[in-house]
mmCIF file of C-alpha atoms in Angstrom:
data_model
loop_
_atom_site.group_PDB
_atom_site.id
_atom_site.type_symbol
_atom_site.label_atom_id
_atom_site.label_comp_id
_atom_site.label_asym_id
_atom_site.label_seq_id
_atom_site.Cartn_x
_atom_site.Cartn_y
_atom_site.Cartn_z
ATOM 1 C CA MET N 1 -25.526 -31.048 -48.742
ATOM 2 C CA ASP N 2 -22.717 -33.943 -49.848
ATOM 3 C CA ASP N 3 -21.040 -36.406 -48.024
ATOM 4 C CA ARG N 4 -18.135 -34.294 -46.661
ATOM 5 C CA GLU N 5 -20.783 -31.982 -45.048
ATOM 6 C CA HIS N 6 -22.989 -34.765 -43.516
ATOM 7 C CA LEU N 7 -19.708 -36.056 -41.718
ATOM 8 C CA HIS N 8 -18.973 -32.677 -40.698
ATOM 9 C CA THR N 9 -22.416 -32.287 -39.147
ATOM 10 C CA LEU N 10 -22.053 -35.516 -37.504
ATOM 11 C CA THR N 11 -18.370 -34.803 -35.795
ATOM 12 C CA GLU N 12 -19.639 -31.917 -34.731
ATOM 13 C CA ILE N 13 -22.515 -33.505 -33.037
ATOM 14 C CA ARG N 14 -20.516 -35.859 -31.232
ATOM 15 C CA SER N 15 -18.168 -33.439 -30.329
ATOM 16 C CA LEU N 16 -21.208 -31.221 -28.617
ATOM 17 C CA MET N 17 -22.288 -34.398 -26.859
ATOM 18 C CA GLU N 18 -19.233 -35.337 -25.519
ATOM 19 C CA ARG N 19 -18.502 -31.299 -24.388
ATOM 20 C CA SER N 20 -21.542 -30.486 -22.719
ATOM 21 C CA SER N 21 -21.852 -33.729 -20.623
ATOM 22 C CA ARG N 22 -18.008 -34.776 -19.693
ATOM 23 C CA PHE N 23 -15.212 -33.006 -18.474
ATOM 24 C CA ILE N 24 -12.619 -33.788 -21.048
ATOM 25 C CA SER N 25 -9.672 -31.198 -20.053
ATOM 26 C CA LEU N 26 -8.522 -33.538 -17.157
ATOM 27 C CA SER N 27 -4.812 -34.004 -18.088
ATOM 28 C CA GLY N 28 -3.064 -37.219 -18.010
ATOM 29 C CA LEU N 29 -0.153 -35.435 -16.138
ATOM 30 C CA SER N 30 -2.240 -34.924 -13.286
ATOM 31 C CA GLY N 31 -2.248 -38.329 -12.724
ATOM 32 C CA ILE N 32 1.260 -38.688 -13.336
ATOM 33 C CA SER N 33 1.878 -35.974 -10.523
ATOM 34 C CA ALA N 34 -0.209 -37.598 -8.516
ATOM 35 C CA GLY N 35 1.316 -40.579 -8.529
ATOM 36 C CA VAL N 36 4.751 -38.877 -7.759
ATOM 37 C CA CYS N 37 3.390 -36.874 -4.846
ATOM 38 C CA ALA N 38 1.921 -40.336 -3.349
ATOM 39 C CA CYS N 39 5.493 -42.251 -3.906
ATOM 40 C CA VAL N 40 7.006 -39.541 -1.933
ATOM 41 C CA GLY N 41 4.479 -39.694 0.663
ATOM 42 C CA VAL N 42 4.870 -43.726 1.341
ATOM 43 C CA GLY N 43 8.782 -43.160 0.794
ATOM 44 C CA VAL N 44 8.726 -40.687 4.041
ATOM 45 C CA LEU N 45 6.451 -43.068 5.943
ATOM 46 C CA VAL N 46 9.192 -45.938 5.082
ATOM 47 C CA VAL N 47 12.143 -43.932 6.166
ATOM 48 C CA ARG N 48 10.839 -42.311 8.763
ATOM 49 C CA TRP N 49 9.266 -45.417 10.663
ATOM 50 C CA GLY N 50 11.345 -48.494 9.075
ATOM 51 C CA ILE N 51 8.067 -49.930 7.837
ATOM 52 C CA PRO N 52 9.026 -52.929 5.235
ATOM 53 C CA LEU N 53 7.240 -52.689 2.179
ATOM 54 C CA PHE N 54 7.735 -55.923 0.793
ATOM 55 C CA SER N 55 7.378 -58.418 4.096
ATOM 56 C CA GLN N 56 4.213 -59.094 6.378
ATOM 57 C CA SER N 57 6.692 -58.372 9.301
ATOM 58 C CA GLU N 58 5.941 -57.661 12.987
ATOM 59 C CA VAL N 59 6.361 -53.951 12.176
ATOM 60 C CA SER N 60 2.618 -52.991 10.794
ATOM 61 C CA PHE N 61 0.344 -50.481 11.028
ATOM 62 C CA TYR N 62 -1.359 -51.953 13.902
ATOM 63 C CA GLU N 63 1.951 -52.200 16.223
ATOM 64 C CA LEU N 64 2.587 -48.157 15.031
ATOM 65 C CA ALA N 65 -0.558 -47.187 16.034
ATOM 66 C CA THR N 66 0.473 -44.857 18.401
ATOM 67 C CA VAL N 67 -0.919 -40.958 18.517
ATOM 68 C CA GLU N 68 2.863 -40.040 17.293
ATOM 69 C CA PHE N 69 2.147 -42.430 14.259
ATOM 70 C CA ILE N 70 -0.848 -41.581 13.559
ATOM 71 C CA LYS N 71 -0.350 -37.739 13.894
ATOM 72 C CA PHE N 72 2.351 -38.200 11.361
ATOM 73 C CA LEU N 73 0.487 -40.101 9.067
ATOM 74 C CA LEU N 74 -2.069 -37.324 8.739
ATOM 75 C CA ILE N 75 -0.008 -34.653 8.167
ATOM 76 C CA ASP N 76 1.756 -37.007 5.284
ATOM 77 C CA VAL N 77 -1.566 -37.948 4.045
ATOM 78 C CA PHE N 78 -2.862 -34.253 4.067
ATOM 79 C CA CYS N 79 0.325 -33.052 2.182
ATOM 80 C CA VAL N 80 0.060 -35.777 -0.377
ATOM 81 C CA LEU N 81 -3.622 -34.717 -1.026
ATOM 82 C CA ILE N 82 -2.766 -31.065 -1.413
ATOM 83 C CA SER N 83 0.087 -31.068 -3.540
ATOM 84 C CA ALA N 84 -1.580 -33.835 -5.742
ATOM 85 C CA LEU N 85 -4.764 -31.655 -5.986
ATOM 86 C CA LEU N 86 -2.769 -28.407 -6.671
ATOM 87 C CA LEU N 87 -0.344 -30.066 -9.473
ATOM 88 C CA ALA N 88 -3.800 -31.880 -10.958
ATOM 89 C CA LEU N 89 -5.535 -28.125 -11.004
ATOM 90 C CA TYR N 90 -2.000 -26.770 -12.775
ATOM 91 C CA PHE N 91 -1.809 -29.606 -15.526
ATOM 92 C CA THR N 92 -5.531 -29.910 -16.422
ATOM 93 C CA ARG N 93 -5.515 -26.040 -16.350
ATOM 94 C CA ARG N 94 -2.878 -26.032 -18.559
ATOM 95 C CA LYS N 95 -4.532 -28.513 -20.845
ATOM 96 C CA ALA N 96 -7.852 -26.648 -21.335
ATOM 97 C CA LYS N 97 -5.706 -23.359 -22.385
ATOM 98 C CA ILE N 98 -3.865 -25.336 -24.996
ATOM 99 C CA LYS N 99 -7.092 -27.245 -26.409
ATOM 100 C CA GLY N 100 -9.186 -23.812 -25.890
ATOM 101 C CA LEU N 101 -11.567 -25.326 -23.761
ATOM 102 C CA PRO N 102 -13.420 -23.501 -20.800
ATOM 103 C CA PHE N 103 -11.339 -24.647 -17.460
ATOM 104 C CA TRP N 104 -14.311 -24.493 -15.174
ATOM 105 C CA ASP N 105 -17.928 -24.869 -16.323
ATOM 106 C CA LYS N 106 -20.930 -27.214 -15.502
ATOM 107 C CA SER N 107 -19.222 -30.321 -16.154
ATOM 108 C CA ALA N 108 -16.209 -29.593 -13.924
ATOM 109 C CA SER N 109 -18.325 -28.985 -11.130
ATOM 110 C CA ARG N 110 -20.638 -31.753 -11.738
ATOM 111 C CA LEU N 111 -17.467 -33.872 -11.951
ATOM 112 C CA LEU N 112 -15.434 -32.521 -8.587
ATOM 113 C CA VAL N 113 -19.146 -32.817 -6.479
ATOM 114 C CA ASN N 114 -19.776 -36.508 -7.770
ATOM 115 C CA LEU N 115 -15.971 -37.289 -7.225
ATOM 116 C CA PHE N 116 -15.891 -35.736 -3.474
ATOM 117 C CA ILE N 117 -18.761 -37.315 -2.262
ATOM 118 C CA PRO N 118 -17.878 -40.897 -2.054
ATOM 119 C CA LEU N 119 -14.270 -39.508 -1.145
ATOM 120 C CA ALA N 120 -15.450 -37.260 2.126
ATOM 121 C CA ALA N 121 -17.476 -40.046 3.172
ATOM 122 C CA GLY N 122 -14.279 -42.409 3.239
ATOM 123 C CA GLY N 123 -12.242 -39.573 4.710
ATOM 124 C CA ILE N 124 -14.666 -39.368 7.475
ATOM 125 C CA PHE N 125 -15.057 -43.304 8.081
ATOM 126 C CA SER N 126 -11.087 -43.422 8.310
ATOM 127 C CA LEU N 127 -11.274 -40.799 10.838
ATOM 128 C CA SER N 128 -13.772 -43.168 12.975
ATOM 129 C CA MET N 129 -11.353 -46.134 12.415
ATOM 130 C CA ILE N 130 -8.553 -43.956 14.031
ATOM 131 C CA TYR N 131 -10.823 -42.962 16.735
ATOM 132 C CA HIS N 132 -11.716 -46.777 17.606
ATOM 133 C CA HIS N 133 -8.314 -47.862 17.128
ATOM 134 C CA PHE N 134 -8.690 -49.844 13.592
ATOM 135 C CA ALA N 135 -6.164 -47.258 12.133
ATOM 136 C CA VAL N 136 -4.620 -50.798 10.583
ATOM 137 C CA PHE N 137 -7.523 -50.878 8.120
ATOM 138 C CA ILE N 138 -7.192 -47.290 6.637
ATOM 139 C CA PRO N 139 -5.258 -48.297 3.612
ATOM 140 C CA ALA N 140 -7.577 -50.851 2.617
ATOM 141 C CA THR N 141 -10.873 -48.498 3.312
ATOM 142 C CA THR N 142 -9.247 -44.992 1.576
ATOM 143 C CA LEU N 143 -8.372 -47.183 -1.503
ATOM 144 C CA VAL N 144 -12.142 -48.600 -1.523
ATOM 145 C CA PHE N 145 -13.368 -45.544 -1.312
ATOM 146 C CA TYR N 146 -11.358 -43.730 -3.578
ATOM 147 C CA GLY N 147 -12.038 -46.153 -6.265
ATOM 148 C CA LEU N 148 -16.081 -45.853 -5.713
ATOM 149 C CA ALA N 149 -15.130 -42.240 -6.012
ATOM 150 C CA LEU N 150 -13.390 -42.586 -9.323
ATOM 151 C CA LEU N 151 -16.226 -44.801 -10.544
ATOM 152 C CA ASN N 152 -18.509 -42.390 -9.464
ATOM 153 C CA ALA N 153 -16.921 -39.606 -11.322
ATOM 154 C CA SER N 154 -16.395 -41.625 -14.282
ATOM 155 C CA LYS N 155 -19.746 -40.745 -15.524
ATOM 156 C CA TYR N 156 -18.650 -37.201 -16.004
ATOM 157 C CA THR N 157 -15.536 -37.222 -17.651
ATOM 158 C CA LEU N 158 -13.375 -39.518 -19.650
ATOM 159 C CA HIS N 159 -14.585 -43.195 -19.488
ATOM 160 C CA ASP N 160 -11.198 -44.551 -19.026
ATOM 161 C CA ILE N 161 -11.031 -43.068 -15.373
ATOM 162 C CA ARG N 162 -13.734 -46.032 -14.407
ATOM 163 C CA ALA N 163 -11.068 -48.902 -15.357
ATOM 164 C CA LEU N 164 -8.687 -47.160 -12.738
ATOM 165 C CA GLY N 165 -11.387 -47.085 -10.246
ATOM 166 C CA LEU N 166 -11.883 -50.752 -10.470
ATOM 167 C CA ALA N 167 -8.307 -51.424 -10.032
ATOM 168 C CA GLU N 168 -8.124 -49.057 -6.805
ATOM 169 C CA MET N 169 -11.509 -51.080 -5.470
ATOM 170 C CA ALA N 170 -9.537 -54.456 -6.217
ATOM 171 C CA LEU N 171 -6.220 -53.714 -4.484
ATOM 172 C CA GLY N 172 -8.240 -51.887 -1.676
ATOM 173 C CA LEU N 173 -10.067 -55.173 -1.143
ATOM 174 C CA CYS N 174 -7.111 -57.279 -1.507
ATOM 175 C CA ALA N 175 -5.478 -55.166 1.049
ATOM 176 C CA SER N 176 -8.217 -55.534 3.512
ATOM 177 C CA PHE N 177 -6.931 -59.329 3.978
ATOM 178 C CA LEU N 178 -3.455 -58.720 3.484
ATOM 179 C CA LEU N 179 -3.088 -56.260 6.321
ATOM 180 C CA GLY N 180 0.478 -56.739 6.512
ATOM 181 C CA TYR N 181 1.400 -55.439 3.080
ATOM 182 C CA SER N 182 -1.078 -52.327 3.419
ATOM 183 C CA LEU N 183 1.640 -49.988 2.880
ATOM 184 C CA LEU N 184 2.549 -51.753 -0.288
ATOM 185 C CA PHE N 185 -0.872 -51.595 -1.586
ATOM 186 C CA TRP N 186 -1.015 -47.891 -1.147
ATOM 187 C CA LEU N 187 2.201 -47.603 -2.961
ATOM 188 C CA ILE N 188 0.858 -49.439 -5.703
ATOM 189 C CA GLY N 189 -2.858 -47.796 -5.439
ATOM 190 C CA PHE N 190 -2.113 -44.370 -5.163
ATOM 191 C CA GLY N 191 1.588 -44.179 -6.501
ATOM 192 C CA ILE N 192 1.969 -46.617 -9.619
ATOM 193 C CA LEU N 193 -1.429 -46.868 -10.626
ATOM 194 C CA HIS N 194 -1.425 -43.051 -11.360
ATOM 195 C CA ILE N 195 1.493 -42.971 -13.118
ATOM 196 C CA ILE N 196 0.415 -45.942 -15.283
ATOM 197 C CA TYR N 197 -2.878 -44.540 -15.573
ATOM 198 C CA GLY N 198 -1.610 -40.700 -16.265
ATOM 199 C CA THR N 199 0.954 -41.822 -18.785
ATOM 200 C CA ILE N 200 -1.420 -43.908 -20.779
ATOM 201 C CA MET N 201 -4.075 -40.989 -21.136
ATOM 202 C CA TYR N 202 -1.244 -38.368 -22.020
ATOM 203 C CA PHE N 203 -0.431 -40.329 -24.968
ATOM 204 C CA LYS N 204 -3.809 -41.329 -25.763
ATOM 205 C CA TYR N 205 -5.466 -37.803 -25.788
ATOM 206 C CA GLU N 206 -2.396 -35.388 -25.654
ATOM 207 C CA LYS N 207 0.385 -36.446 -27.746
ATOM 208 C CA MET E 1 -33.138 -41.762 -53.081
ATOM 209 C CA LYS E 2 -35.996 -39.534 -52.684
ATOM 210 C CA ASP E 3 -37.352 -41.169 -49.884
ATOM 211 C CA LEU E 4 -34.282 -41.148 -47.814
ATOM 212 C CA LEU E 5 -34.072 -37.556 -47.953
ATOM 213 C CA ASP E 6 -37.646 -37.282 -46.896
ATOM 214 C CA ASN E 7 -36.685 -38.837 -43.753
ATOM 215 C CA LEU E 8 -34.368 -35.789 -42.688
ATOM 216 C CA ASP E 9 -36.187 -33.831 -40.429
ATOM 217 C CA LYS E 10 -36.656 -30.106 -41.601
ATOM 218 C CA ALA E 11 -36.378 -28.880 -38.056
ATOM 219 C CA PHE E 12 -32.720 -30.074 -37.835
ATOM 220 C CA GLU E 13 -31.790 -28.387 -41.383
ATOM 221 C CA SER E 14 -30.070 -25.502 -39.471
ATOM 222 C CA ARG E 15 -26.637 -26.637 -37.360
ATOM 223 C CA VAL E 16 -27.783 -24.640 -34.749
ATOM 224 C CA ARG E 17 -30.849 -26.458 -33.948
ATOM 225 C CA LEU E 18 -29.071 -30.065 -34.623
ATOM 226 C CA GLY E 19 -26.567 -28.574 -31.755
ATOM 227 C CA ILE E 20 -29.328 -27.407 -29.438
ATOM 228 C CA MET E 21 -30.672 -31.094 -29.781
ATOM 229 C CA ALA E 22 -27.245 -32.855 -29.460
ATOM 230 C CA ILE E 23 -26.595 -30.725 -26.421
ATOM 231 C CA LEU E 24 -30.090 -31.815 -24.915
ATOM 232 C CA MET E 25 -29.784 -35.372 -25.574
ATOM 233 C CA VAL E 26 -26.918 -35.866 -23.249
ATOM 234 C CA ASN E 27 -27.814 -33.354 -20.642
ATOM 235 C CA GLU E 28 -31.517 -33.372 -18.885
ATOM 236 C CA GLN E 29 -31.501 -29.564 -18.245
ATOM 237 C CA VAL E 30 -29.440 -26.920 -19.851
ATOM 238 C CA ASP E 31 -29.877 -23.316 -19.500
ATOM 239 C CA PHE E 32 -29.596 -20.450 -21.975
ATOM 240 C CA ASN E 33 -26.194 -19.184 -21.365
ATOM 241 C CA GLN E 34 -24.825 -22.763 -21.336
ATOM 242 C CA LEU E 35 -26.043 -23.342 -24.668
ATOM 243 C CA LYS E 36 -24.805 -19.999 -26.092
ATOM 244 C CA GLU E 37 -21.207 -20.963 -24.815
ATOM 245 C CA LEU E 38 -21.413 -24.319 -26.202
ATOM 246 C CA LEU E 39 -22.948 -23.139 -29.516
ATOM 247 C CA GLU E 40 -20.905 -20.105 -30.117
ATOM 248 C CA VAL E 41 -24.072 -17.739 -31.076
ATOM 249 C CA THR E 42 -25.384 -14.801 -30.417
ATOM 250 C CA ASP E 43 -28.480 -14.391 -27.755
ATOM 251 C CA GLY E 44 -31.142 -13.663 -30.835
ATOM 252 C CA ASN E 45 -29.715 -16.381 -33.002
ATOM 253 C CA LEU E 46 -30.159 -18.605 -30.349
ATOM 254 C CA ALA E 47 -33.506 -17.762 -29.062
ATOM 255 C CA SER E 48 -35.256 -17.866 -32.686
ATOM 256 C CA HIS E 49 -34.247 -21.467 -33.341
ATOM 257 C CA LEU E 50 -34.919 -22.290 -29.711
ATOM 258 C CA LYS E 51 -38.328 -21.236 -30.240
ATOM 259 C CA GLN E 52 -38.864 -22.950 -33.288
ATOM 260 C CA LEU E 53 -37.923 -26.290 -31.612
ATOM 261 C CA GLU E 54 -40.301 -25.355 -29.157
ATOM 262 C CA THR E 55 -43.083 -24.640 -31.780
ATOM 263 C CA SER E 56 -42.577 -28.199 -33.181
ATOM 264 C CA SER E 57 -42.746 -29.559 -29.300
ATOM 265 C CA TYR E 58 -39.234 -31.210 -29.436
ATOM 266 C CA ILE E 59 -38.147 -29.248 -26.537
ATOM 267 C CA ALA E 60 -39.638 -28.171 -23.134
ATOM 268 C CA VAL E 61 -39.061 -24.584 -21.532
ATOM 269 C CA SER E 62 -39.213 -23.989 -17.985
ATOM 270 C CA LYS E 63 -38.869 -20.902 -16.440
ATOM 271 C CA GLN E 64 -37.715 -19.782 -12.490
ATOM 272 C CA PHE E 65 -35.908 -17.710 -10.805
ATOM 273 C CA VAL E 66 -32.403 -18.048 -8.844
ATOM 274 C CA GLY E 67 -32.750 -15.082 -6.418
ATOM 275 C CA ARG E 68 -34.173 -12.489 -8.094
ATOM 276 C CA LYS E 69 -32.581 -13.459 -11.360
ATOM 277 C CA PRO E 70 -34.956 -15.244 -14.018
ATOM 278 C CA ASN E 71 -33.619 -18.628 -15.481
ATOM 279 C CA THR E 72 -34.665 -20.416 -18.326
ATOM 280 C CA THR E 73 -33.946 -23.831 -18.809
ATOM 281 C CA TYR E 74 -34.163 -26.010 -21.798
ATOM 282 C CA ALA E 75 -35.003 -30.251 -22.105
ATOM 283 C CA ALA E 76 -35.674 -32.340 -24.708
ATOM 284 C CA THR E 77 -38.963 -33.871 -25.088
ATOM 285 C CA GLU E 78 -39.626 -37.637 -25.728
ATOM 286 C CA GLN E 79 -41.007 -36.710 -29.457
ATOM 287 C CA GLY E 80 -38.035 -34.424 -29.824
ATOM 288 C CA LYS E 81 -35.517 -37.591 -28.604
ATOM 289 C CA ILE E 82 -36.861 -39.842 -31.095
ATOM 290 C CA ALA E 83 -37.144 -37.129 -34.041
ATOM 291 C CA PHE E 84 -33.384 -36.473 -33.390
ATOM 292 C CA GLU E 85 -32.536 -40.294 -33.556
ATOM 293 C CA GLN E 86 -34.643 -40.595 -36.772
ATOM 294 C CA HIS E 87 -32.614 -37.723 -38.473
ATOM 295 C CA LEU E 88 -29.549 -39.224 -37.276
ATOM 296 C CA ASN E 89 -30.329 -42.321 -38.701
ATOM 297 C CA ALA E 90 -31.411 -40.868 -41.797
ATOM 298 C CA ILE E 91 -28.042 -39.578 -42.014
ATOM 299 C CA GLU E 92 -26.530 -42.514 -41.685
ATOM 300 C CA GLN E 93 -28.535 -44.207 -44.370
ATOM 301 C CA LEU E 94 -27.601 -41.700 -46.952
ATOM 302 C CA PHE E 95 -23.953 -42.844 -46.473
ATOM 303 C CA ASN E 96 -24.605 -46.489 -46.198
ATOM 304 C CA ASN E 97 -26.339 -45.882 -49.703
ATOM 305 C CA LYS E 98 -23.314 -44.115 -50.834
ATOM 306 C CA LYS E 99 -21.241 -46.938 -50.053
ATOM 307 C CA THR E 100 -23.086 -49.713 -51.801
ATOM 308 C CA ASN E 101 -23.785 -47.463 -55.018
ATOM 309 C CA ILE E 102 -19.829 -47.328 -55.659
#
């Protein structure tokens, strides 16, 4: 065996270890599309209910927490979630195809299960807050739980997602103190951070 | 130079066996079909390499039933993990030696 052969063996080993334990087909474009969906979702809320983004004004989640608003909010969040997921699925599938990797394998299901456990807990917790008329804490809670979910999922996919998780958590904690700016934190956390993260990932792994 | 080559483990001379160990280093348990897909080898080929690793007690085999289908999973033993690490270190040393010689 000469040097080149050894080097080849080492690269092969590394790639096998990566591929078998982590889901690496996650596309940066899915991050960008999720961010855009979230921006649209927040935009709809701002336009429909006249919530100002940049000032801690009278009109906050707290004042608006009527049945009608909550209903609108739930539908809005649900639409954003579904469209973001579908787009993420589409772009990830495309990347897997380009790279010739399997789209659905054990690493993919492991990633999804570990992402959705904290996420489901957060979702149910948010519903309980609506039930108890604490809707004002929903943006902070969803951000913190989403951050935890990403942190948990980072063990099963690209490492970089860990940083995104930490950032979401930090934002959620800030939002929990600055309740008046909740919507702004939502926009930054789910919209802008996703777009930044997705763009970085796209240029790092797919260009 | 002779000593360094001695550190290379004969059990890992084959590409497939090295691959199997690499996968088992980062996954607690892997079944036969997953190994087959990842390594892109035939059933018979994979089975014989697995047998050899099992004989040198580098991997542990456990058989159970999923429904009515038999399912065999493989895991690296402590001994296997140590041997694999030593093997990689040996390759690395070969590299470093070459560099200093130049």
